[in-house]
Amino acid sequence: MNEIHIRPAGAGDMPAVHALVQELAEFERAPEEVETSPASYLADGFGEDPAFSCLVAEHAEAGIVGIALYYYLKTR
């Protein structure tokens, strides 16, 4: 099947999320600009007041093939 399912990312997805961020940075010829790690995504994206949210696009055979990271601006 070629179906792709969109779902909220879980803590266990952070290595794949980081890998796709790194892959994009390499494509953009700026791999040194990535200052995150799977551990930083866990620390910042999960917990009582997460700094961001993430969706993953998952293929049954290929695994996670896309991501959408997003955040909300906090009003003052």
A tleap script that builds the chain and sets N, CA, C and O, in Angstrom:
source leaprc.protein.ff14SB
mol = sequence {
  NMET ASN GLU ILE HIE ILE ARG PRO ALA GLY
  ALA GLY ASP MET PRO ALA VAL HIE ALA LEU
  VAL GLN GLU LEU ALA GLU PHE GLU ARG ALA
  PRO GLU GLU VAL GLU THR SER PRO ALA SER
  TYR LEU ALA ASP GLY PHE GLY GLU ASP PRO
  ALA PHE SER CYS LEU VAL ALA GLU HIE ALA
  GLU ALA GLY ILE VAL GLY ILE ALA LEU TYR
  TYR TYR LEU LYS THR CARG
}
set mol.1.N position { 0.832 -1.190 0.000 }
set mol.1.CA position { 0.000 0.000 0.000 }
set mol.1.C position { 0.877 1.254 0.000 }
set mol.1.O position { 1.968 1.270 0.570 }
set mol.2.N position { 0.385 2.276 -0.637 }
set mol.2.CA position { 1.111 3.542 -0.697 }
set mol.2.C position { 0.504 4.601 0.207 }
set mol.2.O position { 0.790 5.788 0.049 }
set mol.3.N position { -0.322 4.190 1.146 }
set mol.3.CA position { -0.981 5.152 2.019 }
set mol.3.C position { -0.007 5.755 3.018 }
set mol.3.O position { 0.872 5.081 3.556 }
set mol.4.N position { -0.192 7.018 3.241 }
set mol.4.CA position { 0.580 7.728 4.257 }
set mol.4.C position { -0.409 8.235 5.296 }
set mol.4.O position { -1.427 8.840 4.959 }
set mol.5.N position { -0.101 7.983 6.556 }
set mol.5.CA position { -0.957 8.403 7.659 }
set mol.5.C position { -0.291 9.556 8.399 }
set mol.5.O position { 0.901 9.508 8.703 }
set mol.6.N position { -1.066 10.581 8.681 }
set mol.6.CA position { -0.597 11.725 9.456 }
set mol.6.C position { -1.058 11.513 10.890 }
set mol.6.O position { -2.228 11.224 11.142 }
set mol.7.N position { -0.123 11.660 11.827 }
set mol.7.CA position { -0.465 11.468 13.235 }
set mol.7.C position { 0.425 12.352 14.096 }
set mol.7.O position { 1.485 12.796 13.655 }
set mol.8.N position { -0.014 12.607 15.336 }
set mol.8.CA position { 0.859 13.344 16.253 }
set mol.8.C position { 2.130 12.542 16.532 }
set mol.8.O position { 2.084 11.321 16.676 }
set mol.9.N position { 3.232 13.222 16.604 }
set mol.9.CA position { 4.505 12.560 16.911 }
set mol.9.C position { 4.534 12.176 18.381 }
set mol.9.O position { 4.008 12.884 19.240 }
set mol.10.N position { 5.154 11.052 18.644 }
set mol.10.CA position { 5.374 10.614 20.015 }
set mol.10.C position { 6.843 10.738 20.374 }
set mol.10.O position { 7.687 11.015 19.522 }
set mol.11.N position { 7.129 10.533 21.629 }
set mol.11.CA position { 8.512 10.642 22.100 }
set mol.11.C position { 9.442 9.708 21.329 }
set mol.11.O position { 10.588 10.064 21.054 }
set mol.12.N position { 8.965 8.536 20.985 }
set mol.12.CA position { 9.785 7.572 20.265 }
set mol.12.C position { 10.085 7.956 18.828 }
set mol.12.O position { 10.937 7.342 18.185 }
set mol.13.N position { 9.399 8.959 18.324 }
set mol.13.CA position { 9.615 9.417 16.948 }
set mol.13.C position { 10.726 10.452 16.830 }
set mol.13.O position { 11.130 10.796 15.719 }
set mol.14.N position { 11.222 10.948 17.944 }
set mol.14.CA position { 12.173 12.062 17.893 }
set mol.14.C position { 13.473 11.750 17.152 }
set mol.14.O position { 14.000 12.650 16.498 }
set mol.15.N position { 14.022 10.538 17.211 }
set mol.15.CA position { 15.201 10.274 16.370 }
set mol.15.C position { 14.904 10.432 14.875 }
set mol.15.O position { 15.727 10.970 14.136 }
set mol.16.N position { 13.742 9.970 14.430 }
set mol.16.CA position { 13.379 10.113 13.017 }
set mol.16.C position { 13.104 11.571 12.666 }
set mol.16.O position { 13.470 12.026 11.582 }
set mol.17.N position { 12.467 12.302 13.569 }
set mol.17.CA position { 12.215 13.726 13.347 }
set mol.17.C position { 13.545 14.465 13.196 }
set mol.17.O position { 13.724 15.258 12.272 }
set mol.18.N position { 14.456 14.200 14.096 }
set mol.18.CA position { 15.769 14.858 14.020 }
set mol.18.C position { 16.495 14.482 12.732 }
set mol.18.O position { 17.130 15.334 12.110 }
set mol.19.N position { 16.409 13.237 12.331 }
set mol.19.CA position { 17.071 12.806 11.097 }
set mol.19.C position { 16.525 13.564 9.889 }
set mol.19.O position { 17.291 13.931 8.999 }
set mol.20.N position { 15.221 13.803 9.844 }
set mol.20.CA position { 14.647 14.544 8.724 }
set mol.20.C position { 15.025 16.021 8.775 }
set mol.20.O position { 15.237 16.636 7.730 }
set mol.21.N position { 15.111 16.593 9.955 }
set mol.21.CA position { 15.583 17.978 10.085 }
set mol.21.C position { 17.023 18.075 9.589 }
set mol.21.O position { 17.374 19.005 8.862 }
set mol.22.N position { 17.847 17.121 9.979 }
set mol.22.CA position { 19.247 17.108 9.548 }
set mol.22.C position { 19.353 16.922 8.038 }
set mol.22.O position { 20.179 17.559 7.384 }
set mol.23.N position { 18.514 16.050 7.491 }
set mol.23.CA position { 18.522 15.820 6.044 }
set mol.23.C position { 18.149 17.097 5.282 }
set mol.23.O position { 18.751 17.406 4.254 }
set mol.24.N position { 17.166 17.828 5.783 }
set mol.24.CA position { 16.790 19.093 5.148 }
set mol.24.C position { 17.938 20.092 5.216 }
set mol.24.O position { 18.222 20.778 4.235 }
set mol.25.N position { 18.589 20.178 6.352 }
set mol.25.CA position { 19.719 21.103 6.500 }
set mol.25.C position { 20.846 20.746 5.535 }
set mol.25.O position { 21.475 21.635 4.962 }
set mol.26.N position { 21.100 19.465 5.354 }
set mol.26.CA position { 22.134 19.044 4.405 }
set mol.26.C position { 21.736 19.408 2.981 }
set mol.26.O position { 22.576 19.845 2.194 }
set mol.27.N position { 20.459 19.232 2.644 }
set mol.27.CA position { 19.974 19.617 1.323 }
set mol.27.C position { 20.165 21.113 1.099 }
set mol.27.O position { 20.517 21.542 0.000 }
set mol.28.N position { 19.934 21.897 2.133 }
set mol.28.CA position { 20.079 23.352 2.055 }
set mol.28.C position { 21.540 23.801 2.186 }
set mol.28.O position { 21.825 24.998 2.208 }
set mol.29.N position { 22.450 22.849 2.271 }
set mol.29.CA position { 23.888 23.099 2.416 }
set mol.29.C position { 24.216 23.881 3.689 }
set mol.29.O position { 25.070 24.768 3.694 }
set mol.30.N position { 23.516 23.529 4.757 }
set mol.30.CA position { 23.743 24.201 6.037 }
set mol.30.C position { 23.629 23.219 7.204 }
set mol.30.O position { 22.927 23.501 8.175 }
set mol.31.N position { 24.304 22.077 7.125 }
set mol.31.CA position { 24.151 21.095 8.208 }
set mol.31.C position { 24.645 21.599 9.556 }
set mol.31.O position { 24.196 21.131 10.602 }
set mol.32.N position { 25.566 22.552 9.529 }
set mol.32.CA position { 26.096 23.089 10.785 }
set mol.32.C position { 25.070 23.951 11.517 }
set mol.32.O position { 25.264 24.278 12.687 }
set mol.33.N position { 23.995 24.319 10.850 }
set mol.33.CA position { 22.958 25.152 11.465 }
set mol.33.C position { 22.042 24.369 12.403 }
set mol.33.O position { 21.330 24.968 13.209 }
set mol.34.N position { 22.051 23.063 12.311 }
set mol.34.CA position { 21.189 22.254 13.182 }
set mol.34.C position { 21.823 22.189 14.564 }
set mol.34.O position { 22.904 21.627 14.741 }
set mol.35.N position { 21.143 22.766 15.528 }
set mol.35.CA position { 21.642 22.801 16.904 }
set mol.35.C position { 20.790 21.944 17.832 }
set mol.35.O position { 20.917 22.027 19.053 }
set mol.36.N position { 19.932 21.131 17.258 }
set mol.36.CA position { 19.042 20.286 18.050 }
set mol.36.C position { 19.540 18.853 18.062 }
set mol.36.O position { 20.479 18.492 17.353 }
set mol.37.N position { 18.887 18.050 18.884 }
set mol.37.CA position { 19.175 16.621 18.969 }
set mol.37.C position { 17.875 15.926 19.331 }
set mol.37.O position { 16.925 16.588 19.752 }
set mol.38.N position { 17.806 14.614 19.179 }
set mol.38.CA position { 16.603 13.921 19.648 }
set mol.38.C position { 16.311 14.224 21.117 }
set mol.38.O position { 15.151 14.366 21.505 }
set mol.39.N position { 17.351 14.322 21.923 }
set mol.39.CA position { 17.157 14.616 23.350 }
set mol.39.C position { 16.578 16.013 23.559 }
set mol.39.O position { 15.736 16.203 24.437 }
set mol.40.N position { 17.012 16.985 22.773 }
set mol.40.CA position { 16.466 18.338 22.937 }
set mol.40.C position { 15.007 18.392 22.493 }
set mol.40.O position { 14.210 19.130 23.073 }
set mol.41.N position { 14.651 17.615 21.468 }
set mol.41.CA position { 13.241 17.544 21.076 }
set mol.41.C position { 12.404 16.934 22.191 }
set mol.41.O position { 11.293 17.391 22.460 }
set mol.42.N position { 12.926 15.918 22.830 }
set mol.42.CA position { 12.205 15.308 23.959 }
set mol.42.C position { 12.029 16.305 25.095 }
set mol.42.O position { 10.940 16.429 25.656 }
set mol.43.N position { 13.093 17.011 25.431 }
set mol.43.CA position { 13.043 17.957 26.544 }
set mol.43.C position { 12.113 19.133 26.250 }
set mol.43.O position { 11.398 19.593 27.140 }
set mol.44.N position { 12.119 19.618 25.017 }
set mol.44.CA position { 11.375 20.829 24.685 }
set mol.44.C position { 9.966 20.580 24.149 }
set mol.44.O position { 9.112 21.464 24.214 }
set mol.45.N position { 9.720 19.390 23.623 }
set mol.45.CA position { 8.436 19.140 22.976 }
set mol.45.C position { 7.453 18.315 23.771 }
set mol.45.O position { 6.300 18.156 23.370 }
set mol.46.N position { 7.900 17.790 24.894 }
set mol.46.CA position { 7.030 16.935 25.697 }
set mol.46.C position { 7.081 17.414 27.137 }
set mol.46.O position { 8.112 17.905 27.598 }
set mol.47.N position { 6.015 17.277 27.815 }
set mol.47.CA position { 5.966 17.731 29.197 }
set mol.47.C position { 4.768 18.628 29.423 }
set mol.47.O position { 3.840 18.666 28.615 }
set mol.48.N position { 4.798 19.342 30.522 }
set mol.48.CA position { 3.649 20.148 30.927 }
set mol.48.C position { 3.398 21.349 30.018 }
set mol.48.O position { 2.243 21.686 29.755 }
set mol.49.N position { 4.440 21.993 29.540 }
set mol.49.CA position { 4.302 23.184 28.696 }
set mol.49.C position { 5.233 23.072 27.489 }
set mol.49.O position { 6.264 23.744 27.443 }
set mol.50.N position { 4.880 22.227 26.504 }
set mol.50.CA position { 5.788 22.007 25.374 }
set mol.50.C position { 5.994 23.269 24.539 }
set mol.50.O position { 5.077 24.070 24.357 }
set mol.51.N position { 7.213 23.426 24.038 }
set mol.51.CA position { 7.566 24.585 23.219 }
set mol.51.C position { 7.103 24.432 21.775 }
set mol.51.O position { 7.013 25.425 21.053 }
set mol.52.N position { 6.808 23.215 21.341 }
set mol.52.CA position { 6.372 22.970 19.975 }
set mol.52.C position { 5.526 21.708 19.940 }
set mol.52.O position { 5.469 20.940 20.900 }
set mol.53.N position { 4.872 21.520 18.803 }
set mol.53.CA position { 4.153 20.280 18.525 }
set mol.53.C position { 4.670 19.746 17.201 }
set mol.53.O position { 5.301 20.469 16.431 }
set mol.54.N position { 4.401 18.486 16.946 }
set mol.54.CA position { 4.923 17.869 15.728 }
set mol.54.C position { 3.941 16.823 15.218 }
set mol.54.O position { 3.362 16.059 15.990 }
set mol.55.N position { 3.771 16.808 13.917 }
set mol.55.CA position { 3.029 15.753 13.245 }
set mol.55.C position { 4.018 14.980 12.393 }
set mol.55.O position { 4.995 15.542 11.897 }
set mol.56.N position { 3.764 13.691 12.224 }
set mol.56.CA position { 4.596 12.891 11.335 }
set mol.56.C position { 3.728 12.277 10.247 }
set mol.56.O position { 2.562 11.951 10.466 }
set mol.57.N position { 4.318 12.131 9.080 }
set mol.57.CA position { 3.703 11.420 7.966 }
set mol.57.C position { 4.384 10.063 7.916 }
set mol.57.O position { 5.598 9.971 7.736 }
set mol.58.N position { 3.586 9.003 8.080 }
set mol.58.CA position { 4.162 7.665 8.207 }
set mol.58.C position { 3.630 6.734 7.130 }
set mol.58.O position { 2.423 6.634 6.911 }
set mol.59.N position { 4.544 6.062 6.470 }
set mol.59.CA position { 4.240 5.046 5.469 }
set mol.59.C position { 4.431 3.688 6.124 }
set mol.59.O position { 5.380 3.488 6.882 }
set mol.60.N position { 3.540 2.760 5.835 }
set mol.60.CA position { 3.575 1.450 6.488 }
set mol.60.C position { 4.903 0.732 6.296 }
set mol.60.O position { 5.377 0.060 7.211 }
set mol.61.N position { 5.505 0.862 5.133 }
set mol.61.CA position { 6.755 0.155 4.858 }
set mol.61.C position { 7.990 1.036 5.058 }
set mol.61.O position { 9.012 0.566 5.559 }
set mol.62.N position { 7.902 2.292 4.676 }
set mol.62.CA position { 9.074 3.173 4.712 }
set mol.62.C position { 9.253 3.876 6.051 }
set mol.62.O position { 10.308 4.459 6.300 }
set mol.63.N position { 8.249 3.834 6.912 }
set mol.63.CA position { 8.341 4.519 8.200 }
set mol.63.C position { 8.003 5.994 8.060 }
set mol.63.O position { 7.204 6.373 7.204 }
set mol.64.N position { 8.602 6.818 8.888 }
set mol.64.CA position { 8.320 8.254 8.882 }
set mol.64.C position { 9.014 8.891 7.681 }
set mol.64.O position { 10.234 8.820 7.530 }
set mol.65.N position { 8.197 9.516 6.833 }
set mol.65.CA position { 8.714 10.103 5.596 }
set mol.65.C position { 8.535 11.619 5.541 }
set mol.65.O position { 8.972 12.257 4.583 }
set mol.66.N position { 7.903 12.193 6.550 }
set mol.66.CA position { 7.707 13.636 6.573 }
set mol.66.C position { 7.336 14.115 7.965 }
set mol.66.O position { 6.857 13.344 8.797 }
set mol.67.N position { 7.564 15.396 8.204 }
set mol.67.CA position { 7.243 15.986 9.508 }
set mol.67.C position { 6.680 17.386 9.320 }
set mol.67.O position { 6.912 18.034 8.299 }
set mol.68.N position { 5.945 17.835 10.312 }
set mol.68.CA position { 5.505 19.227 10.413 }
set mol.68.C position { 5.711 19.637 11.862 }
set mol.68.O position { 5.013 19.165 12.758 }
set mol.69.N position { 6.670 20.515 12.081 }
set mol.69.CA position { 6.915 21.080 13.409 }
set mol.69.C position { 6.210 22.426 13.464 }
set mol.69.O position { 6.315 23.224 12.533 }
set mol.70.N position { 5.499 22.679 14.541 }
set mol.70.CA position { 4.832 23.964 14.673 }
set mol.70.C position { 4.787 24.389 16.128 }
set mol.70.O position { 4.912 23.572 17.040 }
set mol.71.N position { 4.606 25.690 16.323 }
set mol.71.CA position { 4.558 26.240 17.674 }
set mol.71.C position { 3.567 27.393 17.691 }
set mol.71.O position { 3.191 27.927 16.648 }
set mol.72.N position { 3.158 27.758 18.874 }
set mol.72.CA position { 2.229 28.862 19.068 }
set mol.72.C position { 2.968 30.023 19.712 }
set mol.72.O position { 3.762 29.835 20.633 }
set mol.73.N position { 2.701 31.215 19.221 }
set mol.73.CA position { 3.243 32.404 19.866 }
set mol.73.C position { 2.423 32.669 21.116 }
set mol.73.O position { 1.193 32.645 21.085 }
set mol.74.N position { 3.105 32.914 22.194 }
set mol.74.CA position { 2.415 33.189 23.449 }
set mol.74.C position { 2.156 34.682 23.549 }
set mol.74.O position { 3.053 35.498 23.335 }
set mol.75.N position { 0.925 35.027 23.876 }
set mol.75.CA position { 0.589 36.441 24.013 }
set mol.75.C position { 1.073 36.957 25.352 }
set mol.75.O position { 1.213 36.208 26.319 }
set mol.76.N position { 1.318 38.226 25.383 }
set mol.76.CA position { 1.815 38.832 26.627 }
set mol.76.C position { 0.690 39.319 27.469 }
set mol.76.O position { 0.918 39.857 28.552 }
savepdb mol mol.pdb
quit
